[in-house]
Short mmCIF file of C-alpha atoms in Angstrom, two decimals:
data_model
loop_
_atom_site.label_atom_id
_atom_site.label_comp_id
_atom_site.label_asym_id
_atom_site.label_seq_id
_atom_site.Cartn_x
_atom_site.Cartn_y
_atom_site.Cartn_z
CA UNK A 807 23.98 25.47 -25.41
CA UNK A 808 23.34 24.20 -28.89
CA UNK A 809 19.76 23.70 -29.99
CA UNK A 810 20.51 19.97 -30.20
CA UNK A 811 21.37 19.83 -26.48
CA UNK A 812 18.32 21.91 -25.64
CA UNK A 813 16.06 19.55 -27.60
CA UNK A 814 17.45 16.48 -25.86
CA UNK A 815 17.23 18.28 -22.50
CA UNK A 816 13.62 19.34 -23.03
CA UNK A 817 12.51 15.83 -23.97
CA UNK A 818 14.31 14.41 -20.93
CA UNK A 819 12.67 16.90 -18.56
CA UNK A 820 9.20 16.21 -20.01
CA UNK A 821 9.75 12.47 -19.71
CA UNK A 822 11.04 12.90 -16.15
CA UNK A 823 7.71 14.53 -15.20
CA UNK A 824 5.82 11.54 -16.62
CA UNK A 825 8.17 9.09 -14.86
CA UNK A 826 7.61 10.93 -11.55
CA UNK A 827 3.91 10.21 -12.05
CA UNK A 828 4.66 6.56 -12.75
CA UNK A 829 6.73 6.51 -9.58
CA UNK A 830 3.68 7.50 -7.51
CA UNK A 831 1.76 4.52 -8.94
CA UNK A 832 4.54 1.92 -9.03
CA UNK A 833 6.97 3.14 -6.39
CA UNK A 834 4.70 4.56 -3.72
CA UNK A 835 1.59 2.40 -4.11
CA UNK A 836 3.26 -0.71 -5.53
CA UNK A 837 0.86 -1.05 -8.47
CA UNK A 838 2.72 -2.10 -11.58
CA UNK A 839 1.75 -0.12 -14.68
CA UNK A 840 2.93 -0.88 -18.18
CA UNK A 841 0.51 1.54 -19.77
CA UNK A 842 1.75 4.89 -18.55
CA UNK A 843 2.28 6.20 -22.10
CA UNK A 844 -1.51 6.03 -22.57
CA UNK A 845 -1.98 8.72 -19.92
CA UNK A 846 0.93 10.72 -21.31
CA UNK A 847 -0.95 10.50 -24.63
CA UNK A 848 -4.30 11.41 -23.10
CA UNK A 849 -2.70 14.59 -21.73
CA UNK A 850 -1.08 15.38 -25.07
CA UNK A 851 -4.24 14.79 -27.08
CA UNK A 852 -6.42 16.73 -24.64
CA UNK A 853 -4.02 19.67 -24.77
CA UNK A 854 -3.81 19.44 -28.57
CA UNK A 855 -7.59 19.32 -29.03
CA UNK A 856 -8.24 22.14 -26.58
CA UNK A 857 -5.70 24.40 -28.24
CA UNK A 858 -6.40 23.62 -31.90
CA UNK A 859 -10.17 23.03 -31.85
CA UNK A 860 -11.38 24.99 -28.81
CA UNK A 861 -8.77 27.70 -29.18
CA UNK A 862 -7.79 27.67 -25.50
CA UNK A 863 -4.33 28.83 -24.50
CA UNK A 864 -1.93 26.38 -22.83
CA UNK A 865 -2.51 28.06 -19.48
CA UNK A 866 -6.32 28.00 -19.50
CA UNK A 867 -6.30 24.45 -20.83
CA UNK A 868 -3.74 23.15 -18.31
CA UNK A 869 -6.08 22.69 -15.30
CA UNK A 870 -8.57 20.99 -17.61
CA UNK A 871 -5.88 18.72 -19.08
CA UNK A 872 -4.68 17.68 -15.63
CA UNK A 873 -8.25 17.14 -14.39
CA UNK A 874 -9.24 15.12 -17.45
CA UNK A 875 -6.02 13.07 -17.22
CA UNK A 876 -6.72 12.33 -13.55
CA UNK A 877 -10.39 11.58 -14.23
CA UNK A 878 -9.61 9.10 -17.01
CA UNK A 879 -6.94 7.64 -14.74
CA UNK A 880 -9.66 7.19 -12.13
CA UNK A 881 -12.05 5.54 -14.59
CA UNK A 882 -9.43 3.17 -15.99
CA UNK A 883 -8.01 2.60 -12.51
CA UNK A 884 -11.36 1.38 -11.16
CA UNK A 885 -11.36 -1.91 -13.07
CA UNK A 886 -7.55 -2.24 -13.09
CA UNK A 887 -7.03 -2.30 -9.34
CA UNK A 888 -9.33 -5.28 -9.02
CA UNK A 889 -6.47 -7.36 -10.37
CA UNK A 890 -2.95 -7.71 -9.00
CA UNK A 891 0.66 -8.01 -10.08
CA UNK A 892 1.03 -9.88 -13.41
CA UNK A 893 -2.65 -9.42 -14.19
CA UNK A 894 -2.43 -5.71 -13.48
CA UNK A 895 0.62 -5.49 -15.75
CA UNK A 896 -1.32 -7.15 -18.57
CA UNK A 897 -4.41 -5.01 -17.96
CA UNK A 898 -2.36 -1.82 -18.15
CA UNK A 899 -0.69 -3.01 -21.36
CA UNK A 900 -4.22 -3.53 -22.69
CA UNK A 901 -5.18 0.01 -21.70
CA UNK A 902 -2.15 1.31 -23.57
CA UNK A 903 -3.10 -0.51 -26.79
CA UNK A 904 -6.76 0.55 -26.58
CA UNK A 905 -5.96 4.21 -25.96
CA UNK A 906 -3.41 4.21 -28.77
CA UNK A 907 -5.94 2.55 -31.12
CA UNK A 908 -8.60 5.14 -30.25
CA UNK A 909 -6.17 7.94 -31.16
CA UNK A 910 -5.17 6.19 -34.35
CA UNK A 911 -8.54 5.12 -35.72
CA UNK A 912 -11.09 7.66 -34.46
CA UNK A 913 -11.25 10.51 -36.99
CA UNK A 914 -12.17 12.96 -34.23
CA UNK A 915 -8.59 12.57 -32.91
CA UNK A 916 -7.04 13.15 -36.32
CA UNK A 917 -6.76 9.45 -37.15
CA UNK A 918 -3.49 8.20 -38.56
CA UNK A 919 -2.42 11.73 -39.44
CA UNK A 920 -2.37 12.84 -35.81
CA UNK A 921 -2.88 16.44 -34.81
CA UNK A 922 -0.70 19.22 -36.14
CA UNK A 923 -0.57 22.97 -35.80
CA UNK A 924 -0.47 22.96 -32.01
CA UNK A 925 0.51 26.51 -31.02
CA UNK A 926 3.57 27.29 -28.93
CA UNK A 927 3.09 28.30 -25.32
CA UNK A 928 2.84 32.05 -24.84
CA UNK A 929 4.11 33.46 -21.56
CA UNK A 930 3.71 37.21 -20.96
CA UNK A 931 3.47 37.83 -24.66
CA UNK A 932 6.53 35.77 -25.48
CA UNK A 933 6.33 32.55 -27.49
CA UNK A 934 8.40 30.00 -25.65
CA UNK A 935 10.88 27.94 -27.64
CA UNK A 936 14.36 26.57 -27.14
CA UNK A 937 15.89 27.66 -23.87
CA UNK A 938 12.83 29.43 -22.47
CA UNK A 939 10.65 26.36 -23.08
CA UNK A 940 13.25 24.17 -21.37
CA UNK A 941 13.15 26.52 -18.38
CA UNK A 942 9.36 26.28 -18.24
CA UNK A 943 9.62 22.47 -18.26
CA UNK A 944 12.20 22.60 -15.49
CA UNK A 945 9.86 24.75 -13.40
CA UNK A 946 7.10 22.16 -13.87
CA UNK A 947 9.51 19.33 -13.02
CA UNK A 948 10.47 21.19 -9.88
CA UNK A 949 6.80 21.59 -8.90
CA UNK A 950 6.13 17.90 -9.59
CA UNK A 951 9.14 16.90 -7.47
CA UNK A 952 7.85 19.15 -4.72
CA UNK A 953 4.49 17.35 -4.82
CA UNK A 954 6.29 13.97 -4.79
CA UNK A 955 8.38 15.05 -1.84
CA UNK A 956 5.30 16.22 0.03
CA UNK A 957 3.60 12.92 -0.77
CA UNK A 958 6.35 11.03 1.04
CA UNK A 959 5.69 13.11 4.15
CA UNK A 960 1.92 12.90 4.39
CA UNK A 961 -0.49 10.28 5.75
CA UNK A 962 -1.67 9.38 2.27
CA UNK A 963 1.78 8.04 1.41
CA UNK A 964 2.04 6.10 4.65
CA UNK A 965 -1.24 4.43 3.74
CA UNK A 966 0.06 3.74 0.21
CA UNK A 967 3.26 2.16 1.57
CA UNK A 968 1.18 -0.01 3.89
CA UNK A 969 -1.01 -1.18 1.01
CA UNK A 970 2.09 -1.85 -1.09
CA UNK A 971 3.74 -3.94 1.64
CA UNK A 972 0.78 -5.85 3.12
CA UNK A 973 -2.66 -5.14 1.78
CA UNK A 974 -4.63 -7.22 4.29
CA UNK A 975 -2.75 -5.87 7.31
CA UNK A 976 -3.31 -2.34 6.00
CA UNK A 977 -7.04 -3.00 5.79
CA UNK A 978 -7.14 -3.89 9.49
CA UNK A 979 -5.61 -0.48 10.19
CA UNK A 980 -8.49 1.40 8.61
CA UNK A 981 -6.92 1.67 5.17
CA UNK A 982 -9.15 1.03 2.16
CA UNK A 983 -6.78 -0.36 -0.45
CA UNK A 984 -9.18 0.63 -3.23
CA UNK A 985 -9.18 4.24 -2.15
CA UNK A 986 -5.40 4.59 -1.87
CA UNK A 987 -4.57 2.70 -5.04
CA UNK A 988 -7.01 4.92 -6.91
CA UNK A 989 -5.53 7.98 -5.28
CA UNK A 990 -2.06 7.01 -6.48
CA UNK A 991 -3.47 6.27 -9.93
CA UNK A 992 -5.15 9.67 -10.15
CA UNK A 993 -2.08 11.58 -8.97
CA UNK A 994 0.25 9.60 -11.23
CA UNK A 995 -1.91 9.93 -14.32
CA UNK A 996 -2.43 13.68 -13.76
CA UNK A 997 1.33 14.10 -13.75
CA UNK A 998 1.53 12.11 -16.98
CA UNK A 999 -1.15 14.38 -18.45
CA UNK A 1000 0.86 17.47 -17.51
CA UNK A 1001 3.91 15.98 -19.22
CA UNK A 1002 1.76 15.13 -22.24
CA UNK A 1003 0.51 18.68 -22.49
CA UNK A 1004 4.08 20.04 -22.49
CA UNK A 1005 5.03 17.44 -25.07
CA UNK A 1006 2.19 18.42 -27.40
CA UNK A 1007 3.04 22.10 -27.25
CA UNK A 1008 6.73 21.38 -27.71
CA UNK A 1009 6.42 19.01 -30.69
CA UNK A 1010 3.50 21.01 -32.16
CA UNK A 1011 2.55 17.81 -33.95
CA UNK A 1012 1.54 14.58 -32.25
CA UNK A 1013 0.51 11.21 -33.50
CA UNK A 1014 -0.70 8.01 -31.87
CA UNK A 1015 2.67 6.30 -32.33
CA UNK A 1016 4.26 8.72 -29.82
CA UNK A 1017 2.27 7.04 -27.06
CA UNK A 1018 2.64 3.39 -27.92
CA UNK A 1019 3.51 0.49 -25.63
CA UNK A 1020 7.33 0.72 -26.10
CA UNK A 1021 7.14 4.26 -24.67
CA UNK A 1022 5.54 2.78 -21.53
CA UNK A 1023 8.32 0.20 -21.33
CA UNK A 1024 10.81 3.04 -21.62
CA UNK A 1025 9.17 4.94 -18.75
CA UNK A 1026 9.22 1.86 -16.54
CA UNK A 1027 12.88 1.17 -17.43
CA UNK A 1028 13.80 4.72 -16.43
CA UNK A 1029 12.00 4.30 -13.13
CA UNK A 1030 13.55 0.91 -12.35
CA UNK A 1031 17.00 2.19 -13.25
CA UNK A 1032 16.70 5.35 -11.14
CA UNK A 1033 15.03 3.74 -8.15
CA UNK A 1034 11.35 3.09 -7.50
CA UNK A 1035 9.87 4.96 -4.58
CA UNK A 1036 12.75 7.44 -4.33
CA UNK A 1037 12.29 11.13 -5.08
CA UNK A 1038 15.25 11.68 -7.41
CA UNK A 1039 15.26 8.21 -8.97
CA UNK A 1040 12.88 9.11 -11.82
CA UNK A 1041 15.04 12.11 -12.73
CA UNK A 1042 18.32 10.16 -12.68
CA UNK A 1043 16.83 7.23 -14.58
CA UNK A 1044 15.33 9.45 -17.26
CA UNK A 1045 18.55 11.41 -17.57
CA UNK A 1046 20.70 8.31 -18.06
CA UNK A 1047 18.35 6.57 -20.48
CA UNK A 1048 17.82 9.86 -22.30
CA UNK A 1049 21.49 10.75 -22.70
CA UNK A 1050 23.06 7.33 -23.33
CA UNK A 1051 21.32 6.68 -26.66
CA UNK A 1052 22.63 10.04 -27.88
CA UNK A 1053 26.20 9.30 -26.87
CA UNK A 1054 26.11 5.82 -28.36
CA UNK A 1055 24.29 6.83 -31.52
CA UNK A 1056 26.44 4.55 -33.75
CA UNK A 1057 25.20 1.59 -31.71
CA UNK A 1058 21.55 2.41 -32.33
CA UNK A 1059 20.84 -1.07 -33.72
CA UNK A 1060 21.77 -2.58 -30.39
CA UNK A 1061 19.69 -0.20 -28.29
CA UNK A 1062 17.02 -2.72 -27.27
CA UNK A 1063 19.72 -5.27 -26.45
CA UNK A 1064 21.42 -2.70 -24.28
CA UNK A 1065 18.17 -1.75 -22.47
CA UNK A 1066 17.39 -5.37 -21.76
CA UNK A 1067 20.88 -6.03 -20.46
CA UNK A 1068 20.79 -2.93 -18.29
CA UNK A 1069 17.45 -3.91 -16.78
CA UNK A 1070 18.61 -7.48 -16.12
CA UNK A 1071 21.78 -6.24 -14.46
CA UNK A 1072 19.83 -3.75 -12.34
CA UNK A 1073 17.34 -6.36 -11.18
CA UNK A 1074 20.15 -8.79 -10.40
CA UNK A 1075 22.51 -6.42 -8.60
CA UNK A 1076 20.58 -3.28 -7.61
CA UNK A 1077 16.90 -4.17 -7.42
CA UNK A 1078 16.16 -0.91 -5.60
CA UNK A 1079 17.54 1.13 -8.49
CA UNK A 1080 20.54 3.46 -8.56
CA UNK A 1081 19.15 5.56 -5.72
CA UNK A 1082 17.41 2.72 -3.89
CA UNK A 1083 17.90 2.32 -0.20
CA UNK A 1084 20.73 -0.18 -0.19
CA UNK A 1085 22.24 0.81 -3.52
CA UNK A 1086 25.96 1.24 -4.07
CA UNK A 1087 25.41 4.86 -5.10
CA UNK A 1088 23.62 5.72 -1.88
CA UNK A 1089 26.39 4.07 0.14
CA UNK A 1090 28.96 6.23 -1.62
CA UNK A 1091 26.86 9.37 -1.33
CA UNK A 1092 25.70 8.92 2.27
CA UNK A 1093 28.96 9.94 4.03
CA UNK A 1094 29.33 12.96 1.74
CA UNK A 1095 25.77 14.10 2.40
CA UNK A 1096 26.19 13.58 6.13
CA UNK A 1097 29.35 15.67 6.14
CA UNK A 1098 27.47 18.34 4.21
CA UNK A 1099 24.79 18.49 6.88
CA UNK A 1100 27.15 18.51 9.86
CA UNK B 652 -26.64 -8.39 32.94
CA UNK B 653 -24.26 -6.23 30.95
CA UNK B 654 -24.67 -5.86 27.23
CA UNK B 655 -22.25 -7.94 25.19
CA UNK B 656 -19.62 -5.83 23.43
CA UNK B 657 -19.34 -8.27 20.58
CA UNK B 658 -21.86 -10.90 19.71
CA UNK B 659 -21.57 -13.60 17.11
CA UNK B 660 -24.94 -15.10 16.14
CA UNK B 661 -25.21 -18.25 14.05
CA UNK B 662 -22.22 -17.32 11.95
CA UNK B 663 -21.21 -19.76 9.19
CA UNK B 664 -18.62 -19.69 6.48
CA UNK B 665 -18.62 -22.28 3.72
CA UNK B 666 -15.85 -22.67 1.20
CA UNK B 667 -17.62 -24.74 -1.42
CA UNK B 668 -18.68 -27.86 0.43
CA UNK B 669 -16.35 -27.25 3.36
CA UNK B 670 -18.02 -25.82 6.44
CA UNK B 671 -15.07 -23.92 7.88
CA UNK B 672 -17.26 -22.23 10.48
CA UNK B 673 -20.67 -23.72 11.14
CA UNK B 674 -23.35 -21.78 13.05
CA UNK B 675 -21.16 -20.48 15.82
CA UNK B 676 -22.67 -18.33 18.56
CA UNK B 677 -21.00 -16.58 21.43
CA UNK B 678 -20.94 -13.24 23.23
CA UNK B 679 -17.97 -11.28 24.48
CA UNK B 680 -18.46 -8.92 27.38
CA UNK B 681 -16.57 -5.71 28.12
CA UNK B 682 -13.15 -6.17 29.79
CA UNK B 683 -13.17 -9.88 29.26
CA UNK B 684 -10.38 -12.10 27.99
CA UNK B 685 -12.00 -14.73 25.84
CA UNK B 686 -9.99 -17.65 24.51
CA UNK B 687 -10.80 -19.47 21.28
CA UNK B 688 -9.47 -23.00 21.43
CA UNK B 689 -9.53 -25.87 19.02
CA UNK B 690 -7.39 -28.34 17.09
CA UNK B 691 -5.73 -27.37 13.82
CA UNK B 692 -8.28 -26.64 11.13
CA UNK B 693 -11.07 -26.09 13.61
CA UNK B 694 -11.92 -22.72 12.02
CA UNK B 695 -10.45 -20.37 14.61
CA UNK B 696 -8.63 -18.08 12.21
CA UNK B 697 -11.56 -18.14 9.77
CA UNK B 698 -13.73 -16.99 12.65
CA UNK B 699 -11.35 -14.07 13.29
CA UNK B 700 -11.44 -13.20 9.61
CA UNK B 701 -15.24 -13.17 9.76
CA UNK B 702 -15.28 -10.89 12.80
CA UNK B 703 -12.70 -8.48 11.40
CA UNK B 704 -14.35 -8.32 7.98
CA UNK B 705 -11.71 -10.05 5.88
CA UNK B 706 -14.28 -12.70 4.96
CA UNK B 707 -18.03 -12.18 4.63
CA UNK B 708 -20.06 -14.81 6.50
CA UNK B 709 -22.21 -17.19 4.46
CA UNK B 710 -24.88 -16.84 7.15
CA UNK B 711 -25.33 -15.27 10.55
CA UNK B 712 -24.70 -11.88 12.10
CA UNK B 713 -21.92 -10.15 14.01
CA UNK B 714 -22.75 -7.21 16.25
CA UNK B 715 -20.11 -4.89 17.69
CA UNK B 716 -21.05 -2.18 20.23
CA UNK B 717 -24.69 -2.78 19.36
CA UNK B 718 -24.25 -2.33 15.62
CA UNK B 719 -24.22 -4.93 12.90
CA UNK B 720 -20.76 -5.23 11.34
CA UNK B 721 -20.91 -8.37 9.22
CA UNK B 722 -20.69 -7.43 5.55
CA UNK B 723 -18.62 -4.33 6.31
CA UNK B 724 -15.12 -4.18 4.78
CA UNK B 725 -12.23 -4.62 7.24
CA UNK B 726 -11.09 -0.98 7.14
CA UNK B 727 -14.49 0.25 8.37
CA UNK B 728 -14.52 -2.31 11.18
CA UNK B 729 -11.00 -1.24 12.18
CA UNK B 730 -12.17 2.38 12.30
CA UNK B 731 -14.75 1.34 14.91
CA UNK B 732 -11.98 0.33 17.27
CA UNK B 733 -11.27 -3.30 16.53
CA UNK B 734 -7.61 -4.24 16.25
CA UNK B 735 -6.21 -7.61 15.29
CA UNK B 736 -2.98 -9.49 14.73
CA UNK B 737 -2.28 -12.21 12.22
CA UNK B 738 -1.13 -15.76 12.86
CA UNK B 739 1.26 -15.37 9.93
CA UNK B 740 2.80 -12.00 10.79
CA UNK B 741 2.21 -9.25 8.25
CA UNK B 742 4.63 -6.40 8.95
CA UNK B 743 5.00 -3.48 6.53
CA UNK B 744 8.47 -4.67 5.58
CA UNK B 745 9.85 -1.57 3.92
CA UNK B 746 8.91 0.67 6.86
CA UNK B 747 10.63 1.05 10.21
CA UNK B 748 9.12 -0.37 13.37
CA UNK B 749 8.06 3.14 14.40
CA UNK B 750 6.47 3.84 11.02
CA UNK B 751 4.59 0.54 11.26
CA UNK B 752 3.01 1.79 14.47
CA UNK B 753 2.36 5.24 12.97
CA UNK B 754 0.40 3.62 10.12
CA UNK B 755 -1.91 2.25 12.79
CA UNK B 756 -1.98 5.66 14.49
CA UNK B 757 -3.61 7.11 11.38
CA UNK B 758 -6.57 4.72 11.58
CA UNK B 759 -9.13 7.48 12.03
CA UNK B 760 -7.72 9.60 9.20
CA UNK B 761 -7.78 7.23 6.27
CA UNK B 762 -11.55 7.46 5.95
CA UNK B 763 -11.51 11.23 5.34
CA UNK B 764 -10.08 12.63 2.12
CA UNK B 765 -9.28 15.89 3.88
CA UNK B 766 -7.27 14.37 6.71
CA UNK B 767 -4.66 12.47 4.73
CA UNK B 768 -2.62 15.36 3.37
CA UNK B 769 -1.08 16.50 6.62
CA UNK B 770 2.41 15.32 7.57
CA UNK B 771 2.68 12.13 9.60
CA UNK B 772 4.86 11.84 12.63
CA UNK B 773 4.19 14.94 14.75
CA UNK B 774 5.99 14.99 18.09
CA UNK B 775 2.85 13.95 19.95
CA UNK B 776 2.21 11.08 17.54
CA UNK B 777 5.77 9.83 17.81
CA UNK B 778 5.67 10.05 21.59
CA UNK B 779 2.45 8.07 21.64
CA UNK B 780 3.87 5.47 19.24
CA UNK B 781 7.02 5.17 21.37
CA UNK B 782 4.89 4.61 24.47
CA UNK B 783 3.19 1.70 22.76
CA UNK B 784 6.52 0.33 21.58
CA UNK B 785 7.73 0.60 25.15
CA UNK B 786 4.74 -1.44 26.33
CA UNK B 787 5.63 -4.28 23.98
CA UNK B 788 9.37 -3.89 24.57
CA UNK B 789 10.48 -2.69 21.15
CA UNK B 790 11.77 0.77 22.05
CA UNK B 791 15.33 0.02 21.05
CA UNK B 792 14.31 -1.29 17.64
CA UNK B 793 12.08 1.66 16.73
CA UNK B 794 14.28 2.79 13.85
CA UNK B 795 15.00 -0.73 12.58
CA UNK B 796 13.41 -1.82 9.35
CA UNK B 797 10.54 -4.21 10.07
CA UNK B 798 11.65 -6.76 7.47
CA UNK B 799 14.87 -7.32 9.45
CA UNK B 800 13.17 -8.34 12.71
CA UNK B 801 13.01 -11.92 13.98
CA UNK B 802 9.61 -13.56 14.53
CA UNK B 803 9.31 -12.84 18.25
CA UNK B 804 9.76 -9.12 17.69
CA UNK B 805 7.37 -9.14 14.75
CA UNK B 806 4.70 -10.64 17.00
CA UNK B 807 5.21 -7.76 19.42
CA UNK B 808 5.05 -5.30 16.55
CA UNK B 809 1.72 -6.78 15.46
CA UNK B 810 0.42 -6.34 19.00
CA UNK B 811 1.69 -2.75 19.10
CA UNK B 812 -0.20 -1.92 15.92
CA UNK B 813 -3.34 -3.71 17.08
CA UNK B 814 -3.13 -1.88 20.43
CA UNK B 815 -3.41 1.47 18.70
CA UNK B 816 -6.22 0.47 16.37
CA UNK B 817 -8.11 -1.64 18.88
CA UNK B 818 -9.08 0.83 21.52
CA UNK B 819 -12.15 -1.33 22.21
CA UNK B 820 -11.43 -4.89 21.18
CA UNK B 821 -8.22 -6.75 20.31
CA UNK B 822 -8.18 -10.01 18.41
CA UNK B 823 -4.88 -11.83 18.96
CA UNK B 824 -4.25 -14.74 16.62
CA UNK B 825 -1.66 -17.06 18.17
CA UNK B 826 0.48 -14.24 19.43
CA UNK B 827 2.38 -16.61 21.71
CA UNK B 828 3.54 -19.07 19.10
CA UNK B 829 7.22 -18.94 18.35
CA UNK B 830 8.00 -16.98 21.52
CA UNK B 831 10.64 -18.02 24.08
CA UNK B 832 9.59 -18.99 27.58
CA UNK B 833 10.45 -15.63 29.16
CA UNK B 834 8.76 -13.78 26.31
CA UNK B 835 5.57 -15.72 26.96
CA UNK B 836 5.55 -14.51 30.57
CA UNK B 837 6.04 -10.89 29.46
CA UNK B 838 3.26 -11.13 26.91
CA UNK B 839 0.88 -12.62 29.47
CA UNK B 840 1.54 -9.70 31.79
CA UNK B 841 1.06 -7.26 28.90
CA UNK B 842 -2.28 -8.76 27.93
CA UNK B 843 -3.53 -8.56 31.51
CA UNK B 844 -2.43 -4.95 31.69
CA UNK B 845 -4.23 -4.10 28.47
CA UNK B 846 -7.38 -5.64 29.86
CA UNK B 847 -6.98 -3.73 33.12
CA UNK B 848 -6.77 -0.54 31.03
CA UNK B 849 -10.34 -1.30 30.01
CA UNK B 850 -10.06 -3.27 26.81
CA UNK B 851 -11.59 -6.52 25.71
CA UNK B 852 -9.42 -9.27 24.29
CA UNK B 853 -10.22 -12.32 22.21
CA UNK B 854 -7.31 -14.64 21.63
CA UNK B 855 -6.60 -17.79 19.72
CA UNK B 856 -3.99 -19.90 21.45
CA UNK B 857 -2.60 -23.40 21.33
CA UNK B 858 -0.57 -23.19 24.50
CA UNK B 859 -2.92 -24.77 27.10
CA UNK B 860 -1.15 -23.39 30.13
CA UNK B 861 -1.36 -19.85 28.78
CA UNK B 862 -4.99 -20.15 27.74
CA UNK B 863 -6.12 -21.66 31.02
CA UNK B 864 -4.22 -19.10 33.07
CA UNK B 865 -5.12 -16.02 31.10
CA UNK B 866 -8.69 -16.40 29.89
CA UNK B 867 -11.88 -15.64 31.80
CA UNK B 868 -13.88 -17.78 29.45
CA UNK B 869 -13.10 -20.15 26.62
CA UNK B 870 -14.96 -21.12 23.47
CA UNK B 871 -13.88 -24.41 21.92
CA UNK B 872 -14.29 -25.08 18.22
CA UNK B 873 -13.92 -28.37 16.36
CA UNK B 874 -14.58 -28.88 12.65
CA UNK B 875 -16.11 -25.42 12.53
CA UNK B 876 -18.66 -26.04 15.28
CA UNK B 877 -18.70 -24.72 18.81
CA UNK B 878 -18.40 -27.77 21.05
CA UNK B 879 -17.99 -26.08 24.42
CA UNK B 880 -18.03 -22.72 26.16
CA UNK B 881 -17.28 -21.85 29.75
CA UNK B 882 -14.71 -21.12 32.43
CA UNK B 883 -11.26 -22.70 31.92
CA UNK B 884 -11.72 -25.28 34.66
CA UNK B 885 -15.03 -26.45 33.18
CA UNK B 886 -13.48 -26.70 29.74
CA UNK B 887 -10.70 -28.91 31.10
CA UNK B 888 -13.29 -31.40 32.33
CA UNK B 889 -15.50 -31.24 29.25
CA UNK B 890 -15.84 -34.59 27.56
CA UNK B 891 -16.43 -33.20 24.09
CA UNK B 892 -13.25 -31.12 24.36
CA UNK B 893 -11.12 -34.02 25.55
CA UNK B 894 -12.49 -36.11 22.73
CA UNK B 895 -11.69 -33.45 20.15
CA UNK B 896 -8.12 -33.18 21.36
CA UNK B 897 -7.27 -36.74 22.37
CA UNK B 898 -9.77 -38.85 20.46
CA UNK B 899 -12.38 -41.19 21.89
CA UNK B 900 -9.92 -43.37 23.70
CA UNK B 901 -8.58 -40.35 25.57
CA UNK B 902 -11.78 -40.08 27.58
CA UNK B 903 -11.27 -43.32 29.43
CA UNK B 904 -7.63 -42.42 30.14
CA UNK B 905 -8.47 -38.93 31.28
CA UNK B 906 -11.24 -39.95 33.64
#
């Protein structure tokens, strides 16, 4: 594999981890978020600060990064879940702009220059880059998918689905909507923080612009395209929206037009996403999968 | 005299200047079927929302099993064994009928952060859920997605969920409306059976025949106030009730 392919692949895998987190919030718990890049950024900045200023290794910093990401997700989730739908969308956009502004204007976070000199990840004495780093990211993606899969099987997810479908009916079944929305927020933002940490150590230089609002829109587009609430949807969506721009590089000026068109077409014809429950893809795949099992 | 299981004392709910429920008192005793009757807009559903915690009363107290429950959020009241249905059905549309019932089955777990990570749908839980679905006659539709069900079946699904949550008290909000004649008979039998199993039922109903036949006692509301309370036959004779339903002129015709 050429280093170009590996670079594209690594970015896609890192983004897929973040989109899996977004899927927990939007897909499982039904809480729209247009500020997911903020939490991706919080993970990246936390990892960058801990490694450059506190001198921690990626591995010792990782639990801290995930915990801090989840904790900030909890704090910002508290006021956000008091509002619904459109208002929640606007609130999360606001969070994205505020977090980005803090990174950009507070000198402690490197200001407009960002943070550079983030060390590579060392694993058993070897500095990971290229293929080995991609493998590490794939392992993390696998672990995140495992968590997502488990989430669909446990009581917490059943409660989240109930809140997503009918909040007031869920409350009369003993489900506190505040608790389960926050839970989804914390899990989703921790995953974003993990992705952010990998991103920081991969790029070795980060800057506030990497975590701006359009990145959040990108994450949500990937999720909608792949299929909200499905396990593989985030991966498929990220893969397609990660690869297509590379293939159609000459058409780069029309990229936003293309994204918009794609989203409109998806919402019109496949609102559940490519892997959604009644999607064309699933209908094609279902008989093949069934034969495989039999 | 036995202790009331649920007692509503001077409960009011004002929405701005509108007195939706105005100083209503009544007690419900164990294993009783209590009917709440009243014309449209009398405050019946608001009263249910006050009892189940969806609204907080402006004044008054609600006691359940000897403890004060007004002011508690609905999920905590549900965890104490109060189940309810909604007049406008609220199924979890993306889940199957069976999963809808399983959500209710988890009622005692959702309050504990340690109990929500286990897998749902063990064999015992599914068997139990299927038994409840059998009671309401939805066995065949267990794997069907709830959003695809017609109204009559959704009403049964609501009852199935409430049955699991409400191991002490069930609040049924117009569960008969929109049902066919034969379905009404089945539901009446089901409600009697639930009561015979030892549960207490409070129901809001418009169908007079059903209410009179099914309920041990009836509370009548009009414009948010309680205008009568008593056995069905006394309610039928009550002047205030006839007036509320038929207007002043109705009294002379009825007598």
